CSV table of C-alpha atoms in Angstrom, one decimal:
chain,number,residue,atom,x,y,z
A,1,MET,CA,4.3,244.5,-117.2
A,2,GLN,CA,6.2,241.1,-117.0
A,3,GLN,CA,6.7,238.4,-114.4
A,4,ILE,CA,9.5,238.6,-111.9
A,5,GLN,CA,12.8,238.4,-113.3
A,6,SER,CA,14.9,235.6,-112.9
A,7,LEU,CA,18.6,235.6,-111.6
A,8,SER,CA,21.8,234.0,-113.3
A,9,LEU,CA,23.3,231.1,-111.7
A,10,ASN,CA,26.4,233.4,-111.8
A,11,ASN,CA,25.3,235.2,-109.0
A,12,LEU,CA,25.3,232.3,-106.8
A,13,PRO,CA,28.4,231.2,-104.8
A,14,SER,CA,30.7,229.0,-106.9
A,15,ILE,CA,30.5,225.9,-104.7
A,16,TRP,CA,26.7,225.9,-105.5
A,17,VAL,CA,26.4,226.4,-109.3
A,18,GLU,CA,27.0,222.8,-110.4
A,19,ALA,CA,25.1,221.5,-107.9
A,20,LEU,CA,22.0,223.5,-108.2
A,21,SER,CA,22.2,223.6,-112.1
A,22,LEU,CA,22.0,220.0,-112.2
A,23,GLN,CA,18.8,220.1,-109.9
A,24,LEU,CA,16.9,222.5,-112.3
A,25,ILE,CA,14.3,221.1,-114.4
A,26,ALA,CA,12.8,222.3,-117.7
A,27,GLU,CA,11.7,226.0,-117.9
A,28,GLU,CA,12.9,226.5,-114.0
A,29,ASN,CA,14.5,229.8,-113.3
A,30,VAL,CA,16.3,230.7,-109.9
A,31,LEU,CA,14.5,233.9,-108.4
A,32,ALA,CA,16.1,234.2,-105.2
A,33,TRP,CA,18.5,232.4,-103.0
A,34,LEU,CA,19.7,232.3,-99.5
A,35,GLU,CA,23.2,231.0,-98.5
A,36,ILE,CA,22.5,229.7,-94.7
A,37,ASP,CA,25.5,229.7,-92.4
A,38,LEU,CA,24.3,227.7,-89.5
A,39,ASP,CA,23.0,224.0,-89.0
A,40,THR,CA,20.1,223.5,-86.7
A,41,GLN,CA,22.4,222.9,-83.6
A,42,LEU,CA,23.6,226.6,-84.2
A,43,HIS,CA,27.2,224.9,-85.4
A,44,PHE,CA,29.0,226.9,-88.2
A,45,ALA,CA,27.6,225.2,-91.6
A,46,THR,CA,26.9,225.9,-95.1
A,47,GLY,CA,23.6,225.6,-96.8
A,48,LEU,CA,21.5,226.7,-99.8
A,49,VAL,CA,17.7,227.5,-100.2
A,50,VAL,CA,16.6,228.4,-103.3
A,51,VAL,CA,13.3,230.0,-104.5
A,52,THR,CA,12.3,229.2,-108.3
A,53,ASN,CA,9.3,230.0,-110.3
A,54,LYS,CA,8.2,226.1,-109.8
A,55,ARG,CA,9.3,225.2,-106.1
A,56,LEU,CA,11.3,225.7,-102.9
A,57,LEU,CA,14.9,224.0,-103.0
A,58,ALA,CA,17.4,223.5,-99.9
A,59,LYS,CA,20.5,221.7,-99.2
A,60,MET,CA,22.9,221.7,-96.5
A,61,ALA,CA,26.5,220.8,-97.8
A,62,SER,CA,26.9,217.9,-95.3
A,63,ASN,CA,23.7,216.4,-97.0
A,64,GLU,CA,23.3,214.3,-100.3
A,65,ILE,CA,20.0,214.9,-101.1
A,66,TRP,CA,17.9,218.1,-101.8
A,67,GLN,CA,14.8,218.9,-100.2
A,68,GLU,CA,11.9,220.2,-102.4
A,69,TRP,CA,8.6,221.8,-101.8
A,70,TYR,CA,6.2,222.5,-104.8
A,71,TYR,CA,3.9,225.4,-104.5
A,72,GLN,CA,0.6,224.5,-103.0
A,73,LYS,CA,-2.4,226.1,-101.1
A,74,ASP,CA,-1.4,226.9,-97.2
A,75,LEU,CA,2.5,226.8,-97.6
A,76,LEU,CA,3.8,230.0,-95.6
A,77,LEU,CA,7.4,230.9,-95.5
A,78,ALA,CA,8.2,233.1,-92.3
A,79,GLN,CA,11.0,234.4,-90.5
A,80,ARG,CA,11.7,235.0,-86.7
A,81,ASP,CA,14.9,236.0,-84.8
A,82,TYR,CA,16.1,235.6,-81.0
A,83,ALA,CA,19.2,236.3,-79.1
A,84,GLY,CA,20.9,237.3,-82.7
A,85,VAL,CA,20.1,234.0,-84.4
A,86,GLY,CA,17.4,234.0,-87.4
A,87,CYS,CA,15.2,231.2,-88.1
A,88,LEU,CA,13.8,230.7,-91.2
A,89,GLU,CA,10.6,228.4,-91.3
A,90,LEU,CA,8.5,226.5,-93.7
A,91,PHE,CA,4.9,225.7,-92.8
A,92,ASP,CA,2.1,223.8,-94.3
A,93,ALA,CA,-1.6,224.0,-93.1
A,94,HIS,CA,-0.8,221.5,-90.2
A,95,ALA,CA,2.9,222.1,-88.6
A,96,ARG,CA,6.0,223.4,-89.6
A,97,ILE,CA,8.1,221.2,-92.3
A,98,ALA,CA,11.5,222.8,-92.3
A,99,TYR,CA,13.5,225.3,-90.8
A,100,TRP,CA,16.9,226.7,-91.3
A,101,ARG,CA,19.0,229.0,-89.0
A,102,TYR,CA,21.2,231.9,-90.1
A,103,ARG,CA,23.1,235.0,-88.6
A,104,LEU,CA,21.1,238.1,-88.6
A,105,GLY,CA,23.7,239.7,-91.2
A,106,ASN,CA,21.5,237.7,-93.9
A,107,ASP,CA,18.3,239.5,-92.7
A,108,ILE,CA,18.0,241.5,-96.0
A,109,ALA,CA,18.6,238.4,-98.0
A,110,VAL,CA,16.1,236.3,-96.1
A,111,SER,CA,13.3,239.6,-96.7
A,112,ARG,CA,14.2,238.8,-100.3
A,113,LEU,CA,13.7,235.2,-100.7
A,114,ILE,CA,10.4,235.3,-98.8
A,115,ALA,CA,8.9,238.2,-101.0
A,116,CYS,CA,9.9,236.3,-104.1
A,117,PHE,CA,8.1,233.0,-102.5
A,118,THR,CA,5.1,234.7,-101.6
A,119,GLN,CA,4.9,236.3,-105.0
A,120,GLN,CA,5.1,233.0,-106.7
A,121,LEU,CA,2.8,231.3,-104.4
A,122,ASP,CA,0.1,233.9,-105.1
A,123,TYR,CA,1.0,233.4,-109.0
A,124,TYR,CA,0.6,229.4,-108.4
A,125,LEU,CA,-2.8,229.9,-106.4
A,126,THR,CA,-4.3,233.2,-108.2
A,127,GLY,CA,-2.8,232.8,-111.8
A,128,LYS,CA,-1.8,236.4,-111.4
A,129,LEU,CA,1.6,237.5,-112.4
A,130,PRO,CA,3.8,239.1,-109.9
A,131,VAL,CA,4.6,242.4,-111.8
A,132,VAL,CA,7.6,244.7,-112.1
A,133,ALA,CA,8.3,247.5,-114.7
A,134,GLU,CA,9.7,246.5,-117.8
A,135,HIS,CA,12.5,249.1,-117.7
A,136,THR,CA,13.5,247.5,-114.2
A,137,GLN,CA,17.0,246.2,-114.8
A,138,VAL,CA,19.3,247.5,-112.0
A,139,GLN,CA,19.9,245.2,-109.1
A,140,CYS,CA,21.1,246.1,-105.9
A,141,PRO,CA,24.6,244.5,-105.4
A,142,ASN,CA,23.7,243.8,-101.9
A,143,CYS,CA,20.3,242.2,-101.5
A,144,ALA,CA,19.3,241.7,-105.2
A,145,ALA,CA,16.5,243.7,-105.0
A,146,PHE,CA,15.3,245.2,-108.6
A,147,LEU,CA,15.7,249.1,-108.5
A,148,SER,CA,14.1,251.3,-111.0
A,149,SER,CA,16.2,253.8,-113.1
A,150,GLU,CA,14.7,256.5,-110.7
A,151,GLN,CA,16.0,254.9,-107.8
A,152,GLU,CA,19.4,255.8,-106.7
A,153,GLU,CA,19.7,253.6,-103.2
A,154,CYS,CA,18.2,250.7,-102.5
A,155,PRO,CA,14.7,251.2,-100.1
A,156,VAL,CA,15.3,247.7,-98.5
A,157,CYS,CA,18.8,248.3,-97.4
A,158,ASP,CA,18.3,251.9,-96.4
A,159,LYS,CA,15.3,250.2,-94.3
A,160,GLN,CA,17.3,247.7,-92.7
A,161,SER,CA,20.2,249.9,-91.9
A,162,HIS,CA,18.1,252.7,-90.0
A,163,ALA,CA,16.4,250.1,-88.1
A,164,PRO,CA,17.0,251.0,-84.4
A,165,PRO,CA,18.4,247.8,-82.3
A,166,SER,CA,16.0,246.5,-79.8
A,167,THR,CA,16.6,247.5,-76.3
A,168,TRP,CA,15.5,244.0,-75.3
A,169,THR,CA,19.1,242.9,-76.4
A,170,LEU,CA,20.7,244.5,-73.5
A,171,LEU,CA,18.9,241.9,-71.5
A,172,ARG,CA,21.4,239.2,-72.9
A,173,LEU,CA,24.0,241.2,-70.7
A,174,TRP,CA,22.8,239.8,-67.7
A,175,ARG,CA,24.5,236.7,-67.6
A,176,PHE,CA,27.3,238.7,-67.3
A,177,ALA,CA,26.1,240.8,-64.6
A,178,LYS,CA,24.7,237.8,-62.4
A,179,PRO,CA,28.0,236.8,-61.0
A,180,TYR,CA,28.3,240.4,-59.5
A,181,LYS,CA,24.8,240.8,-58.3
A,182,GLY,CA,26.0,241.2,-54.8
A,183,ARG,CA,28.0,244.0,-55.4
A,184,LEU,CA,25.5,245.6,-57.8
A,185,LEU,CA,23.0,245.5,-55.0
A,186,ILE,CA,25.6,247.3,-52.9
A,187,GLY,CA,26.2,250.0,-55.4
A,188,PHE,CA,22.3,250.5,-55.4
A,189,LEU,CA,21.9,250.9,-51.7
A,190,LEU,CA,25.0,253.0,-51.6
A,191,THR,CA,23.4,255.2,-54.4
A,192,LEU,CA,20.4,255.5,-52.0
A,193,CYS,CA,22.3,256.4,-49.0
A,194,SER,CA,24.6,259.1,-50.6
A,195,THR,CA,21.4,260.5,-52.1
A,196,ALA,CA,19.6,260.5,-48.8
A,197,ALA,CA,22.7,262.1,-47.2
A,198,THR,CA,22.6,264.9,-49.5
A,199,LEU,CA,19.0,265.7,-48.6
A,200,VAL,CA,20.1,266.2,-45.0
A,201,PRO,CA,21.8,269.8,-45.4
A,202,PRO,CA,18.4,271.6,-46.2
A,203,TYR,CA,16.6,270.2,-43.3
A,204,LEU,CA,19.6,271.3,-40.8
A,205,THR,CA,19.5,274.8,-42.7
A,206,MET,CA,15.9,275.5,-42.3
A,207,PRO,CA,15.9,275.6,-38.6
A,208,LEU,CA,19.5,277.2,-38.5
A,209,MET,CA,17.5,280.1,-40.0
A,210,ASP,CA,14.6,280.0,-38.1
A,211,ASN,CA,16.2,279.4,-34.7
A,212,VAL,CA,19.5,281.2,-35.1
A,213,LEU,CA,20.1,283.8,-38.1
A,214,ILE,CA,16.4,285.4,-37.8
A,215,PRO,CA,16.6,285.8,-33.6
A,216,TYR,CA,19.7,287.0,-34.3
A,217,GLN,CA,18.8,289.8,-36.5
A,218,ASN,CA,16.0,291.0,-34.1
A,219,GLY,CA,18.5,291.5,-31.4
A,220,GLN,CA,18.4,288.0,-29.4
A,221,PRO,CA,21.6,286.7,-28.4
A,222,ILE,CA,23.1,283.4,-30.6
A,223,ASN,CA,22.8,280.2,-28.9
A,224,THR,CA,26.1,278.8,-29.3
A,225,ASP,CA,25.0,275.3,-28.6
A,226,LEU,CA,22.6,275.3,-31.0
A,227,VAL,CA,24.7,276.7,-33.6
A,228,THR,CA,27.4,274.1,-33.0
A,229,LEU,CA,24.6,271.3,-33.3
A,230,TYR,CA,23.5,272.6,-36.9
A,231,LEU,CA,27.1,273.3,-37.9
A,232,SER,CA,28.4,269.7,-36.9
A,233,GLY,CA,25.1,268.2,-38.6
A,234,LEU,CA,26.0,269.8,-41.8
A,235,LEU,CA,29.6,268.9,-41.8
A,236,VAL,CA,29.0,265.3,-40.8
A,237,ALA,CA,26.4,265.3,-43.4
A,238,ALA,CA,28.6,266.4,-46.1
A,239,VAL,CA,31.6,264.0,-45.1
A,240,LEU,CA,29.2,261.3,-45.2
A,241,ALA,CA,27.8,262.2,-48.4
A,242,TRP,CA,31.2,262.4,-50.0
A,243,MET,CA,32.1,259.1,-48.3
A,244,LEU,CA,29.2,257.1,-49.7
A,245,GLY,CA,29.4,258.7,-53.1
A,246,TRP,CA,33.0,257.6,-53.6
A,247,ALA,CA,32.2,254.4,-52.3
A,248,ARG,CA,29.1,254.1,-54.9
A,249,THR,CA,31.4,255.1,-57.7
A,250,TYR,CA,34.1,252.7,-56.8
A,251,MET,CA,31.8,249.7,-56.5
A,252,LEU,CA,30.0,250.5,-59.7
A,253,ALA,CA,33.3,251.4,-61.5
A,254,LEU,CA,34.6,248.1,-60.4
A,255,VAL,CA,31.7,246.1,-61.2
A,256,SER,CA,31.7,247.7,-64.9
A,257,GLU,CA,35.2,246.9,-65.3
A,258,ARG,CA,34.7,243.4,-64.7
A,259,ILE,CA,31.9,242.8,-67.0
A,260,GLY,CA,33.9,244.7,-69.5
A,261,ALA,CA,36.4,241.9,-68.9
A,262,ASP,CA,34.4,239.2,-69.1
A,263,LEU,CA,32.9,240.2,-72.4
A,264,ARG,CA,36.3,240.7,-73.8
A,265,THR,CA,37.4,237.3,-72.4
A,266,THR,CA,34.3,235.5,-73.6
A,267,THR,CA,34.3,237.1,-77.3
A,268,TYR,CA,38.2,236.2,-77.5
A,269,GLU,CA,37.5,232.4,-76.4
A,270,HIS,CA,34.8,232.4,-78.9
A,271,LEU,CA,36.7,233.8,-81.9
A,272,LEU,CA,39.4,231.2,-80.9
A,273,SER,CA,36.6,228.5,-81.4
A,274,LEU,CA,35.8,229.3,-84.7
A,275,SER,CA,37.1,227.5,-87.8
């Protein structure tokens, strides 16, 4: 068994190789890294967070100074996400001391970074080496996780690819539906009314059977006025249900197309604002 393997600086993006190599001290090895693509204001920016066997390093491209935190008790590196944006946070015993934002496409690399940080912190506190098998040489090209010779697929990537998206993300569409809330309410009321209209025929068919057809089978004469009333009610209910159903379909389809158009327009405007 051996300590967790270090990564070569050649695995880093070329723009960071020289800058990071100047920061490494004697016998310091890079274990994991994460390239940041957002700043704290959620603007597109480049940065790097690195876990080594001695400390945590971080730097945004716009800053000249590297930040560093040596392993110590009560340090915690955690992640959370909201509205499609992830946040990597570093805590000490009292408060949050640093944080970095990233797009959720980097989630696998973030998990790898946190795992390496936790292992090295445990090693610093307990003296127990984080271990991997000696024959572990293969590295996943996506998340940099080490794989055994018996593993054909990366379990980390496989877990991420099969994770179902949260249904709560649908609530983010409310801002596109809000301008049409009046029409949505009308569509909801039309749905109730059309459903109610389709329930009318059974209540007219039952008295038609009891008061007209069954007495006719028993030899009584047909009450023409009563038959006319029931059949007229059935016809009106059918026409009303058709009209309400058509109006409901038209209204909901109109709102759906308008929301879809707003989504496409917002996406296109966002793409035009990118660098």
